[in-house]
Coordinates of C-alpha atoms in Angstrom, one line a residue:
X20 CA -37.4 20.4 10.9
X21 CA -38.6 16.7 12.5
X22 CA -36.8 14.5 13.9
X23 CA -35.3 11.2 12.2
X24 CA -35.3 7.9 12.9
X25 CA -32.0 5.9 12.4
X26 CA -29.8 8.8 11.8
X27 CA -26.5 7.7 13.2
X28 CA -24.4 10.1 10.6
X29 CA -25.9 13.7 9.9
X30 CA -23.0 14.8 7.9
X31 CA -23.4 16.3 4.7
X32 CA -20.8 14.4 3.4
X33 CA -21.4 10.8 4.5
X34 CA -17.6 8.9 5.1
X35 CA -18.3 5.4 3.7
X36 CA -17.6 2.7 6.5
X37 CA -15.6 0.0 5.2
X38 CA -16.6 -3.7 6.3
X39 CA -15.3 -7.4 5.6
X40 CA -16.4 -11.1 6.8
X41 CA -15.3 -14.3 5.8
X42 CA -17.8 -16.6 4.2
X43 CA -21.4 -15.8 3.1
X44 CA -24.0 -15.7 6.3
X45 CA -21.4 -14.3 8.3
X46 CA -21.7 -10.8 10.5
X47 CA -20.7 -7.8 8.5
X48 CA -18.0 -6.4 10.8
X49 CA -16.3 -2.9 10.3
X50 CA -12.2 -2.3 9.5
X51 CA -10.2 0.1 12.3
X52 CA -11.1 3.9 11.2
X53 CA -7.9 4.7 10.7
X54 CA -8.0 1.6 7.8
X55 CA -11.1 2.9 6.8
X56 CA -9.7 6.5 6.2
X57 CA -6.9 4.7 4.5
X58 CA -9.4 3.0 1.7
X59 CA -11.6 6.5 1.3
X60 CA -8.2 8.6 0.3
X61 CA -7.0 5.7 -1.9
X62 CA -9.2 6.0 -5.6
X63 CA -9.3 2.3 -5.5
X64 CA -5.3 1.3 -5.0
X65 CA -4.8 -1.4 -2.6
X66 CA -4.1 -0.1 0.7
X67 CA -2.4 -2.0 3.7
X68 CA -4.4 -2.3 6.7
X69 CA -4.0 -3.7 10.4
X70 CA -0.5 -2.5 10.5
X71 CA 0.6 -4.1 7.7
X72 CA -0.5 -7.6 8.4
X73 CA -3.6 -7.5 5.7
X74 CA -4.1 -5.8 2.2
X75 CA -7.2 -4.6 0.9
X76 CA -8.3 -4.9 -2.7
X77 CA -11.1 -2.5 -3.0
X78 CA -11.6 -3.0 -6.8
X79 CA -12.1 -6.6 -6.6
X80 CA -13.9 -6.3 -3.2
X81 CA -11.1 -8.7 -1.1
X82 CA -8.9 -8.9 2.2
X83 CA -5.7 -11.6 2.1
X84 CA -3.7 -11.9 4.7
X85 CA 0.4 -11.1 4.4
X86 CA 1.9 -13.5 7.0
X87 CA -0.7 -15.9 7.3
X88 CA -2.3 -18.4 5.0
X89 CA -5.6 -17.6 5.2
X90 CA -8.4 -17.9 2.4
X91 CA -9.0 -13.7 1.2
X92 CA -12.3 -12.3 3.3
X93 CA -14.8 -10.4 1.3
X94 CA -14.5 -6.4 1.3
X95 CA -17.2 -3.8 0.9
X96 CA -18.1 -0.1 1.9
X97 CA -21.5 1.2 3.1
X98 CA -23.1 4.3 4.1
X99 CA -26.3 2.8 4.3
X100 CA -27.4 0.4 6.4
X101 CA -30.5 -2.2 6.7
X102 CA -31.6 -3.3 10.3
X103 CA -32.6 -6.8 11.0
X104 CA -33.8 -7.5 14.3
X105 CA -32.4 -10.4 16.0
X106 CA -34.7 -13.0 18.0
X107 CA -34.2 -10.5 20.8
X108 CA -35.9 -7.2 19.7
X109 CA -33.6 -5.5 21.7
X110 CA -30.9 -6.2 19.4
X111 CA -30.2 -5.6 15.7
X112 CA -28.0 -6.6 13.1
X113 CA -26.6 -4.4 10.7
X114 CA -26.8 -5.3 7.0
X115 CA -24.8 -2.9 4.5
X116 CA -26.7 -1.8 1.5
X117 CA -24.3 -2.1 -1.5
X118 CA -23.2 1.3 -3.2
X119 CA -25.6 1.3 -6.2
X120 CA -28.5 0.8 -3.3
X121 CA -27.0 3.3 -0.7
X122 CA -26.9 6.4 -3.8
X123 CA -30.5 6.1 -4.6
X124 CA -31.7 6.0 -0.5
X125 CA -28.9 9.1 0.2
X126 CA -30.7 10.9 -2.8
X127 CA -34.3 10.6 -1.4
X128 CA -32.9 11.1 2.1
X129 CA -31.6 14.3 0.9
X130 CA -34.9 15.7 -0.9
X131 CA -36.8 14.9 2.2
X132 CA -34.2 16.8 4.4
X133 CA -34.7 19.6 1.6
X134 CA -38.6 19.5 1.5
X135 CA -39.0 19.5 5.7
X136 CA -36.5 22.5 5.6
X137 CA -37.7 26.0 6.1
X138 CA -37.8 27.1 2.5
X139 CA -39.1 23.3 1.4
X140 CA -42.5 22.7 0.2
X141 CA -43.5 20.3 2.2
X142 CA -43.2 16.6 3.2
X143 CA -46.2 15.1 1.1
X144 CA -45.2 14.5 -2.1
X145 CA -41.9 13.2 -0.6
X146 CA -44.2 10.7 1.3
X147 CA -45.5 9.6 -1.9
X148 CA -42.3 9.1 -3.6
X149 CA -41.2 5.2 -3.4
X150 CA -37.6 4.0 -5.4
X151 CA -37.1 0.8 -6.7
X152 CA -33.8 -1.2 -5.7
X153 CA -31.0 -1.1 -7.9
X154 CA -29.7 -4.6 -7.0
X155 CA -33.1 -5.6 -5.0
X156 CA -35.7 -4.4 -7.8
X157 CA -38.3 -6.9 -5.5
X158 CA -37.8 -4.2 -2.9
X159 CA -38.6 -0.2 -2.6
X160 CA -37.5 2.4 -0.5
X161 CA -39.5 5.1 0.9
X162 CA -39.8 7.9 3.4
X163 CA -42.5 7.1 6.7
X164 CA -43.6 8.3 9.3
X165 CA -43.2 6.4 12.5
X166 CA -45.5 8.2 15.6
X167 CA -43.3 11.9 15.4
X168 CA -40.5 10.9 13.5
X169 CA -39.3 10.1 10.3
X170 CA -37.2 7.2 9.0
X171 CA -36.7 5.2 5.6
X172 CA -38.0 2.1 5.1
X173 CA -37.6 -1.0 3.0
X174 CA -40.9 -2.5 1.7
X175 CA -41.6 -5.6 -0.5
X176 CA -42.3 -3.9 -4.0
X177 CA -45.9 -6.0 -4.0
X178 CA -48.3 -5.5 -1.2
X179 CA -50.6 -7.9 0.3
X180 CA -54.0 -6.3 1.5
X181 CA -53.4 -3.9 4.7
X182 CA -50.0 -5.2 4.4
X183 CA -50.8 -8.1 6.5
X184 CA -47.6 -10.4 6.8
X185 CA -45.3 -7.7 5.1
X186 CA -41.8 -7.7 6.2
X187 CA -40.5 -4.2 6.9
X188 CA -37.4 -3.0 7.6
X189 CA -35.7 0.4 9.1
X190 CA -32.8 2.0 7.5
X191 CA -29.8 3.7 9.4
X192 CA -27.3 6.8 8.0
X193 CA -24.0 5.9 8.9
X194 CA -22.7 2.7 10.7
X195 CA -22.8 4.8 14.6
X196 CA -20.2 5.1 16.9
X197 CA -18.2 1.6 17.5
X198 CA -14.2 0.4 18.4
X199 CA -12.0 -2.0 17.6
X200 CA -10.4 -3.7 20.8
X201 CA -6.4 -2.6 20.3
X202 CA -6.8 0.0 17.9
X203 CA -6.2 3.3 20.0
X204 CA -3.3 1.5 21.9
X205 CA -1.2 0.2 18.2
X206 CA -1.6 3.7 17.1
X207 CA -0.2 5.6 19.6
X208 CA 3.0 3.3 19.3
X209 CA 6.3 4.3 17.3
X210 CA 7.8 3.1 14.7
X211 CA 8.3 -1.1 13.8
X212 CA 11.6 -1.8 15.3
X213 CA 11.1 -6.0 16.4
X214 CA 10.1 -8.7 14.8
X215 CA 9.0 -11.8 16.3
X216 CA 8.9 -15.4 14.1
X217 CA 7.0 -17.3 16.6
X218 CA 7.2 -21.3 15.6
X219 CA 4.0 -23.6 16.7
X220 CA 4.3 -27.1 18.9
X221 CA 2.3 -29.7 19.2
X222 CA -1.7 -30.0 18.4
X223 CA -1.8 -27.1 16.6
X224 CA -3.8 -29.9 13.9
X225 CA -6.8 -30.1 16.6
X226 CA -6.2 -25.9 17.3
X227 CA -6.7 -24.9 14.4
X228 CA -9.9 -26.9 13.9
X229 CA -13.3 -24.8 13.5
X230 CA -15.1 -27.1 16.0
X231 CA -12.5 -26.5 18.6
X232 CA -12.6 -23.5 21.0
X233 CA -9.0 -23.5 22.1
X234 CA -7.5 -20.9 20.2
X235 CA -5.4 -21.3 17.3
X236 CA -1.4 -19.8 17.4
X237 CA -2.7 -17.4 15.1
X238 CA -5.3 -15.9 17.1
X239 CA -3.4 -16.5 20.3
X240 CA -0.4 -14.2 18.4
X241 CA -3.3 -11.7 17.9
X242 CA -4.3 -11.7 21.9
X243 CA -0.9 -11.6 22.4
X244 CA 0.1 -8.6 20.2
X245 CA -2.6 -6.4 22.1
X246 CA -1.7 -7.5 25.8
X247 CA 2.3 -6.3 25.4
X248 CA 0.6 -3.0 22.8
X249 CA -1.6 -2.2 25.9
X250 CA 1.2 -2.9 28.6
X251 CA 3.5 -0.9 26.7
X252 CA 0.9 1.9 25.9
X253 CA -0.3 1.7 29.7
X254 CA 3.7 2.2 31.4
X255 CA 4.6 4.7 28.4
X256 CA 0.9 7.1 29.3
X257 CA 2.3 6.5 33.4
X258 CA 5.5 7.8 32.6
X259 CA 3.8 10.9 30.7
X260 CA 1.7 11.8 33.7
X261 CA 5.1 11.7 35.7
X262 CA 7.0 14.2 33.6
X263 CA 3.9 16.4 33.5
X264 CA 3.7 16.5 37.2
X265 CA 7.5 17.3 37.6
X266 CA 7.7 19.8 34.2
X267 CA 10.0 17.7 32.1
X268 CA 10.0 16.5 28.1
X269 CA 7.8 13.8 27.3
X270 CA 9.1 10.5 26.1
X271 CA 8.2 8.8 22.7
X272 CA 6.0 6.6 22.6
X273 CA 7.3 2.8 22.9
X274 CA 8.2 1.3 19.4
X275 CA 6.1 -1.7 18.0
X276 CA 6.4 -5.5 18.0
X277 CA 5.0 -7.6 15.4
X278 CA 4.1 -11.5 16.1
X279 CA 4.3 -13.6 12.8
X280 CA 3.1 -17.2 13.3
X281 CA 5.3 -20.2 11.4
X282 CA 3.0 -22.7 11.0
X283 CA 4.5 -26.3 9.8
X284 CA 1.8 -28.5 10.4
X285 CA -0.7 -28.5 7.3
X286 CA 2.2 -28.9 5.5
X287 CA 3.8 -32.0 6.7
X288 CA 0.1 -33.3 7.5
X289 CA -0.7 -34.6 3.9
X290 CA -3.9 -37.2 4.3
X291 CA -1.9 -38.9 0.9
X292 CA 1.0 -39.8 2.9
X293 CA 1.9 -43.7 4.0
X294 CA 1.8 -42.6 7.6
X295 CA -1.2 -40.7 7.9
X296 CA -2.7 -43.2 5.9
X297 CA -2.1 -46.1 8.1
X298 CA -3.2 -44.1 11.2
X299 CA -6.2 -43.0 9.6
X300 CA -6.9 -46.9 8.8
X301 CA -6.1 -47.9 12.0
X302 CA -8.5 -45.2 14.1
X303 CA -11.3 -46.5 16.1
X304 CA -14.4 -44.1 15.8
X305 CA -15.1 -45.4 19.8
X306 CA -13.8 -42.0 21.8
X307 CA -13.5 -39.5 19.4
X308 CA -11.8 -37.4 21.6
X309 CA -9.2 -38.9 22.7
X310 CA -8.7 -40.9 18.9
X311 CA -8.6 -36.7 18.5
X312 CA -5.9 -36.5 20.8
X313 CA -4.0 -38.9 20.0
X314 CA -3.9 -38.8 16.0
X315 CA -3.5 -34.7 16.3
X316 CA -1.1 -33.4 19.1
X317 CA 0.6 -36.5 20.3
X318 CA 1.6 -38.1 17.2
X319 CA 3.4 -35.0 16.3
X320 CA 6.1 -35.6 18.5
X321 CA 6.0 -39.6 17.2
X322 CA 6.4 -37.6 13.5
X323 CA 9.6 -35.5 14.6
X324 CA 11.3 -38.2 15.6
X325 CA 11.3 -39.9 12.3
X326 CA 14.2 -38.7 10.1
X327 CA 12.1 -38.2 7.3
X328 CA 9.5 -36.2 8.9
X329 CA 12.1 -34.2 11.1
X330 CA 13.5 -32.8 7.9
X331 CA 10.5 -31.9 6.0
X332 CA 9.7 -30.3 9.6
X333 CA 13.1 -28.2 9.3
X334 CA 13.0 -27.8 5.9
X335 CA 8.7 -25.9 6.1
X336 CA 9.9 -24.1 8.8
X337 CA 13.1 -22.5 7.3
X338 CA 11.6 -22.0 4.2
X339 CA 8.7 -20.0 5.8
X340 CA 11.1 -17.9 7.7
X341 CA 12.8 -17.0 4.7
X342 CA 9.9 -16.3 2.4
X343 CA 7.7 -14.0 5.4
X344 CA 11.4 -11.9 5.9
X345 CA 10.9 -11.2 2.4
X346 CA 7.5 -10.1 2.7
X347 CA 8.1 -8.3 5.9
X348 CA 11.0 -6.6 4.3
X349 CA 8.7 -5.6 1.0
X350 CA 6.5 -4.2 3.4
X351 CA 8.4 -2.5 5.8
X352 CA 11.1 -1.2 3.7
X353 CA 13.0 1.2 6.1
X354 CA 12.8 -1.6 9.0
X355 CA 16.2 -2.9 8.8
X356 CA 17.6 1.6 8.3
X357 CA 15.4 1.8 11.2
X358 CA 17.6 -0.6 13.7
X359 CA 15.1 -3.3 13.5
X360 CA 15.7 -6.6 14.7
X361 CA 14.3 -9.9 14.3
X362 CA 13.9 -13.0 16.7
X363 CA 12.9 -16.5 16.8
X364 CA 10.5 -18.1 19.5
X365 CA 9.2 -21.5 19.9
X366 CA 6.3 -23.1 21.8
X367 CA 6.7 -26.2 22.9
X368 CA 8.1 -28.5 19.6
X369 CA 8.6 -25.4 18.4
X370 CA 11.2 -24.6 20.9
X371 CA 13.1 -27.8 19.9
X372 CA 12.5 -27.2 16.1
X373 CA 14.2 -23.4 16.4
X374 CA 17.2 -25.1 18.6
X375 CA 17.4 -27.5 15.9
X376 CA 17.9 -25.1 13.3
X377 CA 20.2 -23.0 15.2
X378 CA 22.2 -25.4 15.8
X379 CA 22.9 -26.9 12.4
X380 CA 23.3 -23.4 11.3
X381 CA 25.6 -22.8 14.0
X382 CA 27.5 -26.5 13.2
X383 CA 27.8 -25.1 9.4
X384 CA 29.2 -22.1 10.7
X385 CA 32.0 -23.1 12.4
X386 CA 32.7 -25.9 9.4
X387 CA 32.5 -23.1 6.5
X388 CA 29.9 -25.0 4.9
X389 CA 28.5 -22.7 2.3
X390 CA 24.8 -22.7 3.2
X391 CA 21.7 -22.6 0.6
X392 CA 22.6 -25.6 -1.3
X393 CA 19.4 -27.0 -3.1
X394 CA 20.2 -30.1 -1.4
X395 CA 20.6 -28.6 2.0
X396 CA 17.6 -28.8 4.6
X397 CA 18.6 -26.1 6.5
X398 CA 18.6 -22.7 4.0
X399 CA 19.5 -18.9 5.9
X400 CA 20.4 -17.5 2.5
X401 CA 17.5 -14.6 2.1
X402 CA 16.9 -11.8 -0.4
X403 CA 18.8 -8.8 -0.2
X404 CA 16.4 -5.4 1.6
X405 CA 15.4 -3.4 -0.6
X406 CA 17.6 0.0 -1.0
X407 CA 16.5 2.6 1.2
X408 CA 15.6 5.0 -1.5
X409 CA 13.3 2.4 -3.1
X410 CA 9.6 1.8 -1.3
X411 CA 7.3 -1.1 -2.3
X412 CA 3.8 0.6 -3.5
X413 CA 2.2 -0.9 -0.5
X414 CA 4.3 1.2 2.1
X415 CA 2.3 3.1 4.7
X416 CA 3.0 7.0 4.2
X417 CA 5.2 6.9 7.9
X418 CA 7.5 4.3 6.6
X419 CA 7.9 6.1 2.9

């Protein structure tokens, strides 16, 4: 049998390798394996992914984000993959080739395997044999040879003369070995038993921006998560090697943290408002930077201290907290049976916006002021968990 060009997967049964990016032009970048195992066993239901904090739509093709407000990132699966060289011809990018595309080139991959085997007739009529692109009819796939192997190739339907000019390009079976950074430590953790609000201070306006490399609270939550994963996976492994040595029980494995972001400042940042207005109008375009500065991380202090701001403030941030425990609790229905606990942290502003709250929660307290009055800014009355005998459809099978 020859060898093969581009074979990164010679199973019979090729897994599909599920992939997702945010805006057209954008890398195709794979999901954790265990997320993609997930979406193969799941006939097309929505599955949750990344621990929880994502859900996958594989019928309409979409990730949203749970505890974020994120636009949805696009969702496909490939076994098939296209590779386009990058200016550096040592590098390659690789394009998925959508399903209707990856069944005809699996079908002719398969014949050829067939024909070169010891009971095939033969590789040259398989050599002659071209297939026409389902979704790229411009386009035709074929087998080649290429020196003493084989591989499939992508070809413009039409042919200039000697194929002078024609843009070619190399298949590849199966996406090849790769990792997601924090996925190996997150799995080998326990069970969810800490929750972690974490509320954003000042700038997070100028963080947040595209053009701006500091990292956003979201994304720092996200470096965060996998530092204390890895720290607590690193002392747990340490302590296993111990007991080994002296011939004692194992412990369990350390039990999980999540890190959900409140975010407060799109929503008290409306470009309609009077004040944002005015400080719009009243911005010189001379240093940008510091105008940037200035209108985006230092004026939100000048907003907190002005009653009305200070209470939308209060108000986005309680509300938030009450609507994610809901969605925390739909989604981890056994957490609370479990002896899970939640906490409040605050960066910065943020530390003075939790005290804040605290505070007039704890003033209402000792008053026996009934709290969750419409008219009240400060709202701790949440929805009741979910019996423990009831699971929402998007529980993980662990948690069910």
């Amino acid at each position: 049998m020859p060898d093969w060009e581009g074979i990164e997967d010679s199973a019979t049964m090729l897994p599909r390798i599920w992939l997702t990016r945010a805006k057209d032009g954008d890398v195709w970048k794979p999901l954790r394996k265990i997320d993609c195992k997930a979406l193969n066993e799941s006939r097309g239901e929505e599955v949750l992914i990344e621990g929880g904090r994502s859900t996958a739509d594989p019928k309409n093709g979409t990730i949203r984000f749970n505890y974020i407000n994120r636009p949805v990132t696009k969702l496909m699966p490939a076994t098939w993959f296209l590779k386009e060289n990058k200016k550096n011809e040592k590098e390659f990018i690789l394009q998925p080739l959508p399903e209707a595309d990856s069944w005809q080139v699996e079908l002719l991959y398969q014949n050829a395997v067939r024909a070169s085997s010891s009971l095939g007739e033969g590789l040259d009529e398989i050599l002659k044999e071209e297939i026409i692109l389902e979704t790229d009819p411009t386009n035709k796939v074929c087998v080649v040879r290429n020196g003493g192997l084989l591989c499939m190739r992508k070809r413009p339907l039409k042919t200039n003369f000697l194929g002078i000019g024609e843009v070619q390009y190399t298949l590849q079976r199966g996406y090849g070995q790769y990792t997601i950074e924090g996925e190996d430590d997150e799995n080998a953790l326990g069970d969810l038993t800490h929750c972690i609000f974490v509320v954003h201070g000042i700038g997070e306006a100028m963080w947040s921006k595209e053009d701006v490399s500091t990292l956003s609270m979201s994304e720092e939550l996200e470096q965060l998560r996998m530092t204390v994963n890895r720290k607590k996976v690193t002392a747990w492994r340490e302590e296993c090697k111990k007991c080994e040595k002296q011939k004692q029980p194992l412990p369990p494995p350390p039990n999980r943290v999540e890190f959900i972001p409140i975010e407060w400042y799109d929503k008290v940042r409306s470009p309609s408002h009077s004040l944002v207005t005015s400080l719009t109008a009243v911005t010189l375009s001379s240093i940008p930077a510091l105008r940037s500065i200035a209108n985006d991380v230092i004026f939100d202090v000048l907003m907190y201290l002005t009653p009305e701001f200070c209470e939308a403030i209060l108000q986005c941030v309680t509300t938030q907290i009450i609507e994610l425990f809901s969605t925390f609790q739909r989604i981890n229905p056994s957490f609370i049976a479990r002896g899970g606990k939640f906490s409040l942290v605050g960066h910065s502003l943020g530390s003075v916006i939790v005290w804040d709250i605290l505070s007039i929660l704890k003033d209402k307290e000792d008053q026996n002021i009934p709290q969750g009055n419409k008219n009240d800014p400060i709202k701790i009355d949440v929805p009741a968990s979910p019996p423990p005998t009831k699971h929402h459809p998007l529980a993980t099978s662990d948690e069910a």
